Amino acid sequence: MTKYSLSMTHQKGAALVVGLIVLLVMTLLGISSMSSITTELKIANNSQTHNTGFQVAASGIFAVLDVNSGIDTGAGGVQTFNYVAPDGLSRSNVTITYSDCQQAPMGFSLTQDITMKGVIHDIRSVAQVINANNDILGTVTHVNGVQTIRPGCPAGASPQ
């Protein structure tokens, strides 16, 4: 028994120090992992917001083109439309601006008729992604050019 009690008195606490070091390393790894996960979550959320905004802006353009297949703003004319996404939250403001009037492009069966012109409009859709609390999460702009074939140029425009 004296030998056993003698070895207990000579311990210096090495197990306690090693245990504390291991605990410290594990804590640092946990904090680092949480920080990395938080950053990745923000990146994924921003990507999803941008994608939603892009889809709402594009849907606004397609909805306006579907309703206004015969776009005619006239020379220098501008038309503005509002589009609300099916979720009822996100929305898009679509602006159609007259850009140019040219000869109908080659390849159309209508190019034989010299009176048919290609009327070009710039369509700009600015979408806002909104959450249930009515906070704006992001804004995305989508721009398209559309050419429609019609007889003659709008009033005040000259063909090129």
PDB file of C-alpha atoms in Angstrom:
ATOM      1  CA  MET A   1       0.000   0.000   0.000  1.00  0.00           C
ATOM      2  CA  THR A   2       2.762   2.394   0.610  1.00  0.00           C
ATOM      3  CA  LYS A   3       3.945   1.951  -2.957  1.00  0.00           C
ATOM      4  CA  TYR A   4       0.489   2.829  -4.327  1.00  0.00           C
ATOM      5  CA  SER A   5       0.065   5.919  -2.195  1.00  0.00           C
ATOM      6  CA  LEU A   6       3.612   6.984  -3.021  1.00  0.00           C
ATOM      7  CA  SER A   7       2.912   6.966  -6.850  1.00  0.00           C
ATOM      8  CA  MET A   8      -0.231   9.080  -6.329  1.00  0.00           C
ATOM      9  CA  THR A   9       1.752  11.821  -4.670  1.00  0.00           C
ATOM     10  CA  HIS A  10       4.194  12.111  -7.598  1.00  0.00           C
ATOM     11  CA  GLN A  11       1.612  12.917 -10.349  1.00  0.00           C
ATOM     12  CA  LYS A  12       1.984  16.403 -11.863  1.00  0.00           C
ATOM     13  CA  GLY A  13      -1.537  16.832 -13.507  1.00  0.00           C
ATOM     14  CA  ALA A  14      -0.440  15.983 -17.061  1.00  0.00           C
ATOM     15  CA  ALA A  15      -3.788  14.311 -17.845  1.00  0.00           C
ATOM     16  CA  LEU A  16      -5.627  17.482 -16.831  1.00  0.00           C
ATOM     17  CA  VAL A  17      -3.418  19.688 -19.046  1.00  0.00           C
ATOM     18  CA  VAL A  18      -3.758  17.321 -22.041  1.00  0.00           C
ATOM     19  CA  GLY A  19      -7.533  17.168 -21.540  1.00  0.00           C
ATOM     20  CA  LEU A  20      -7.807  20.964 -21.442  1.00  0.00           C
ATOM     21  CA  ILE A  21      -5.707  21.316 -24.611  1.00  0.00           C
ATOM     22  CA  VAL A  22      -7.852  18.757 -26.434  1.00  0.00           C
ATOM     23  CA  LEU A  23     -11.008  20.585 -25.250  1.00  0.00           C
ATOM     24  CA  LEU A  24      -9.595  23.918 -26.470  1.00  0.00           C
ATOM     25  CA  VAL A  25      -8.776  22.461 -29.916  1.00  0.00           C
ATOM     26  CA  MET A  26     -12.254  20.944 -30.203  1.00  0.00           C
ATOM     27  CA  THR A  27     -13.859  24.288 -29.242  1.00  0.00           C
ATOM     28  CA  LEU A  28     -11.811  26.168 -31.859  1.00  0.00           C
ATOM     29  CA  LEU A  29     -12.796  23.620 -34.524  1.00  0.00           C
ATOM     30  CA  GLY A  30     -16.472  23.993 -33.581  1.00  0.00           C
ATOM     31  CA  ILE A  31     -16.343  27.802 -33.740  1.00  0.00           C
ATOM     32  CA  SER A  32     -14.540  27.692 -37.083  1.00  0.00           C
ATOM     33  CA  SER A  33     -17.130  25.270 -38.506  1.00  0.00           C
ATOM     34  CA  MET A  34     -20.006  27.467 -37.338  1.00  0.00           C
ATOM     35  CA  SER A  35     -18.442  30.541 -38.940  1.00  0.00           C
ATOM     36  CA  SER A  36     -17.924  28.691 -42.224  1.00  0.00           C
ATOM     37  CA  ILE A  37     -21.492  27.361 -42.223  1.00  0.00           C
ATOM     38  CA  THR A  38     -22.896  30.855 -41.542  1.00  0.00           C
ATOM     39  CA  THR A  39     -20.942  32.293 -44.470  1.00  0.00           C
ATOM     40  CA  GLU A  40     -22.074  29.504 -46.796  1.00  0.00           C
ATOM     41  CA  LEU A  41     -25.689  30.035 -45.708  1.00  0.00           C
ATOM     42  CA  LYS A  42     -25.461  33.749 -46.563  1.00  0.00           C
ATOM     43  CA  ILE A  43     -23.976  32.914 -49.976  1.00  0.00           C
ATOM     44  CA  ALA A  44     -26.768  30.413 -50.703  1.00  0.00           C
ATOM     45  CA  ASN A  45     -29.433  32.897 -49.575  1.00  0.00           C
ATOM     46  CA  ASN A  46     -28.015  35.672 -51.796  1.00  0.00           C
ATOM     47  CA  SER A  47     -27.849  33.294 -54.747  1.00  0.00           C
ATOM     48  CA  GLN A  48     -31.467  32.239 -54.221  1.00  0.00           C
ATOM     49  CA  THR A  49     -32.592  35.886 -53.940  1.00  0.00           C
ATOM     50  CA  HIS A  50     -30.772  36.803 -57.157  1.00  0.00           C
ATOM     51  CA  ASN A  51     -32.241  33.801 -58.994  1.00  0.00           C
ATOM     52  CA  THR A  52     -35.758  34.655 -57.783  1.00  0.00           C
ATOM     53  CA  GLY A  53     -35.303  38.280 -58.866  1.00  0.00           C
ATOM     54  CA  PHE A  54     -34.060  37.226 -62.281  1.00  0.00           C
ATOM     55  CA  GLN A  55     -37.053  34.902 -62.727  1.00  0.00           C
ATOM     56  CA  VAL A  56     -39.532  37.608 -61.644  1.00  0.00           C
ATOM     57  CA  ALA A  57     -37.941  40.158 -64.003  1.00  0.00           C
ATOM     58  CA  ALA A  58     -38.023  37.696 -66.912  1.00  0.00           C
ATOM     59  CA  SER A  59     -41.603  36.691 -66.087  1.00  0.00           C
ATOM     60  CA  GLY A  60     -42.588  40.356 -66.143  1.00  0.00           C
ATOM     61  CA  ILE A  61     -41.102  40.731 -69.619  1.00  0.00           C
ATOM     62  CA  PHE A  62     -42.807  37.598 -70.925  1.00  0.00           C
ATOM     63  CA  ALA A  63     -46.158  38.582 -69.385  1.00  0.00           C
ATOM     64  CA  VAL A  64     -46.002  42.015 -71.016  1.00  0.00           C
ATOM     65  CA  LEU A  65     -44.995  40.530 -74.379  1.00  0.00           C
ATOM     66  CA  ASP A  66     -47.788  37.972 -74.149  1.00  0.00           C
ATOM     67  CA  VAL A  67     -50.406  40.668 -73.490  1.00  0.00           C
ATOM     68  CA  ASN A  68     -48.861  43.215 -75.887  1.00  0.00           C
ATOM     69  CA  SER A  69     -47.765  41.078 -78.799  1.00  0.00           C
ATOM     70  CA  GLY A  70     -48.295  44.037 -81.121  1.00  0.00           C
ATOM     71  CA  ILE A  71     -46.097  46.506 -79.243  1.00  0.00           C
ATOM     72  CA  ASP A  72     -46.544  49.976 -80.678  1.00  0.00           C
ATOM     73  CA  THR A  73     -45.147  52.797 -78.585  1.00  0.00           C
ATOM     74  CA  GLY A  74     -44.514  55.034 -81.587  1.00  0.00           C
ATOM     75  CA  ALA A  75     -41.282  56.918 -82.163  1.00  0.00           C
ATOM     76  CA  GLY A  76     -39.860  58.055 -78.842  1.00  0.00           C
ATOM     77  CA  GLY A  77     -42.717  56.376 -76.991  1.00  0.00           C
ATOM     78  CA  VAL A  78     -42.529  54.632 -73.627  1.00  0.00           C
ATOM     79  CA  GLN A  79     -44.981  52.222 -71.984  1.00  0.00           C
ATOM     80  CA  THR A  80     -44.780  51.048 -68.365  1.00  0.00           C
ATOM     81  CA  PHE A  81     -46.390  47.943 -66.869  1.00  0.00           C
ATOM     82  CA  ASN A  82     -46.428  46.373 -63.405  1.00  0.00           C
ATOM     83  CA  TYR A  83     -46.172  42.642 -62.892  1.00  0.00           C
ATOM     84  CA  VAL A  84     -46.810  40.806 -59.607  1.00  0.00           C
ATOM     85  CA  ALA A  85     -45.322  37.340 -59.199  1.00  0.00           C
ATOM     86  CA  PRO A  86     -47.598  34.386 -58.376  1.00  0.00           C
ATOM     87  CA  ASP A  87     -46.330  34.427 -54.769  1.00  0.00           C
ATOM     88  CA  GLY A  88     -48.049  37.808 -54.428  1.00  0.00           C
ATOM     89  CA  LEU A  89     -44.944  39.375 -52.919  1.00  0.00           C
ATOM     90  CA  SER A  90     -42.267  39.890 -55.541  1.00  0.00           C
ATOM     91  CA  ARG A  91     -42.984  42.362 -58.313  1.00  0.00           C
ATOM     92  CA  SER A  92     -41.508  43.784 -61.474  1.00  0.00           C
ATOM     93  CA  ASN A  93     -41.787  47.158 -63.182  1.00  0.00           C
ATOM     94  CA  VAL A  94     -41.485  46.692 -66.960  1.00  0.00           C
ATOM     95  CA  THR A  95     -40.698  49.607 -69.282  1.00  0.00           C
ATOM     96  CA  ILE A  96     -40.940  49.314 -73.077  1.00  0.00           C
ATOM     97  CA  THR A  97     -39.059  51.997 -75.019  1.00  0.00           C
ATOM     98  CA  TYR A  98     -39.037  52.498 -78.785  1.00  0.00           C
ATOM     99  CA  SER A  99     -35.500  52.119 -80.105  1.00  0.00           C
ATOM    100  CA  ASP A 100     -35.336  51.876 -83.897  1.00  0.00           C
ATOM    101  CA  CYS A 101     -37.102  50.991 -87.155  1.00  0.00           C
ATOM    102  CA  GLN A 102     -35.260  49.008 -89.846  1.00  0.00           C
ATOM    103  CA  GLN A 103     -35.934  46.975 -92.944  1.00  0.00           C
ATOM    104  CA  ALA A 104     -37.405  43.598 -92.029  1.00  0.00           C
ATOM    105  CA  PRO A 105     -34.516  41.172 -91.468  1.00  0.00           C
ATOM    106  CA  MET A 106     -33.609  38.632 -94.125  1.00  0.00           C
ATOM    107  CA  GLY A 107     -35.205  35.239 -93.770  1.00  0.00           C
ATOM    108  CA  PHE A 108     -38.718  36.424 -93.006  1.00  0.00           C
ATOM    109  CA  SER A 109     -41.292  35.619 -95.651  1.00  0.00           C
ATOM    110  CA  LEU A 110     -42.416  39.220 -95.283  1.00  0.00           C
ATOM    111  CA  THR A 111     -39.091  40.639 -96.525  1.00  0.00           C
ATOM    112  CA  GLN A 112     -40.406  40.511-100.104  1.00  0.00           C
ATOM    113  CA  ASP A 113     -42.854  43.257 -99.163  1.00  0.00           C
ATOM    114  CA  ILE A 114     -40.799  46.438 -98.940  1.00  0.00           C
ATOM    115  CA  THR A 115     -43.372  48.128 -96.684  1.00  0.00           C
ATOM    116  CA  MET A 116     -42.754  45.621 -93.854  1.00  0.00           C
ATOM    117  CA  LYS A 117     -40.367  47.007 -91.235  1.00  0.00           C
ATOM    118  CA  GLY A 118     -38.635  45.634 -88.183  1.00  0.00           C
ATOM    119  CA  VAL A 119     -39.534  47.803 -85.206  1.00  0.00           C
ATOM    120  CA  ILE A 120     -37.104  47.435 -82.296  1.00  0.00           C
ATOM    121  CA  HIS A 121     -38.012  48.079 -78.669  1.00  0.00           C
ATOM    122  CA  ASP A 122     -35.857  47.906 -75.545  1.00  0.00           C
ATOM    123  CA  ILE A 123     -37.625  46.217 -72.654  1.00  0.00           C
ATOM    124  CA  ARG A 124     -36.272  46.815 -69.156  1.00  0.00           C
ATOM    125  CA  SER A 125     -37.662  44.928 -66.187  1.00  0.00           C
ATOM    126  CA  VAL A 126     -36.657  45.865 -62.639  1.00  0.00           C
ATOM    127  CA  ALA A 127     -37.748  43.211 -60.151  1.00  0.00           C
ATOM    128  CA  GLN A 128     -37.892  43.447 -56.371  1.00  0.00           C
ATOM    129  CA  VAL A 129     -37.750  40.271 -54.293  1.00  0.00           C
ATOM    130  CA  ILE A 130     -39.860  40.760 -51.169  1.00  0.00           C
ATOM    131  CA  ASN A 131     -40.317  38.493 -48.154  1.00  0.00           C
ATOM    132  CA  ALA A 132     -43.438  37.920 -46.043  1.00  0.00           C
ATOM    133  CA  ASN A 133     -42.524  40.864 -43.764  1.00  0.00           C
ATOM    134  CA  ASN A 134     -42.593  43.153 -46.835  1.00  0.00           C
ATOM    135  CA  ASP A 135     -38.815  43.665 -46.652  1.00  0.00           C
ATOM    136  CA  ILE A 136     -37.013  44.104 -49.976  1.00  0.00           C
ATOM    137  CA  LEU A 137     -34.408  41.351 -50.147  1.00  0.00           C
ATOM    138  CA  GLY A 138     -32.924  42.304 -53.502  1.00  0.00           C
ATOM    139  CA  THR A 139     -33.399  44.114 -56.789  1.00  0.00           C
ATOM    140  CA  VAL A 140     -32.539  42.640 -60.179  1.00  0.00           C
ATOM    141  CA  THR A 141     -32.634  44.327 -63.603  1.00  0.00           C
ATOM    142  CA  HIS A 142     -33.239  42.345 -66.795  1.00  0.00           C
ATOM    143  CA  VAL A 143     -32.963  43.989 -70.236  1.00  0.00           C
ATOM    144  CA  ASN A 144     -34.154  42.550 -73.549  1.00  0.00           C
ATOM    145  CA  GLY A 145     -34.451  43.817 -77.090  1.00  0.00           C
ATOM    146  CA  VAL A 146     -37.503  42.823 -79.094  1.00  0.00           C
ATOM    147  CA  GLN A 147     -38.068  43.218 -82.814  1.00  0.00           C
ATOM    148  CA  THR A 148     -41.565  43.020 -84.254  1.00  0.00           C
ATOM    149  CA  ILE A 149     -42.389  42.964 -87.942  1.00  0.00           C
ATOM    150  CA  ARG A 150     -45.163  45.349 -88.968  1.00  0.00           C
ATOM    151  CA  PRO A 151     -46.200  47.399 -91.954  1.00  0.00           C
ATOM    152  CA  GLY A 152     -44.256  50.658 -91.887  1.00  0.00           C
ATOM    153  CA  CYS A 153     -42.476  52.491 -89.117  1.00  0.00           C
ATOM    154  CA  PRO A 154     -44.228  54.285 -86.239  1.00  0.00           C
ATOM    155  CA  ALA A 155     -45.177  57.903 -86.847  1.00  0.00           C
ATOM    156  CA  GLY A 156     -42.134  60.149 -86.622  1.00  0.00           C
ATOM    157  CA  ALA A 157     -39.599  57.348 -87.202  1.00  0.00           C
ATOM    158  CA  SER A 158     -37.455  56.936 -90.241  1.00  0.00           C
ATOM    159  CA  PRO A 159     -36.308  53.499 -91.488  1.00  0.00           C
ATOM    160  CA  GLN A 160     -32.610  52.783 -91.776  1.00  0.00           C
TER     161      GLN A 160
END
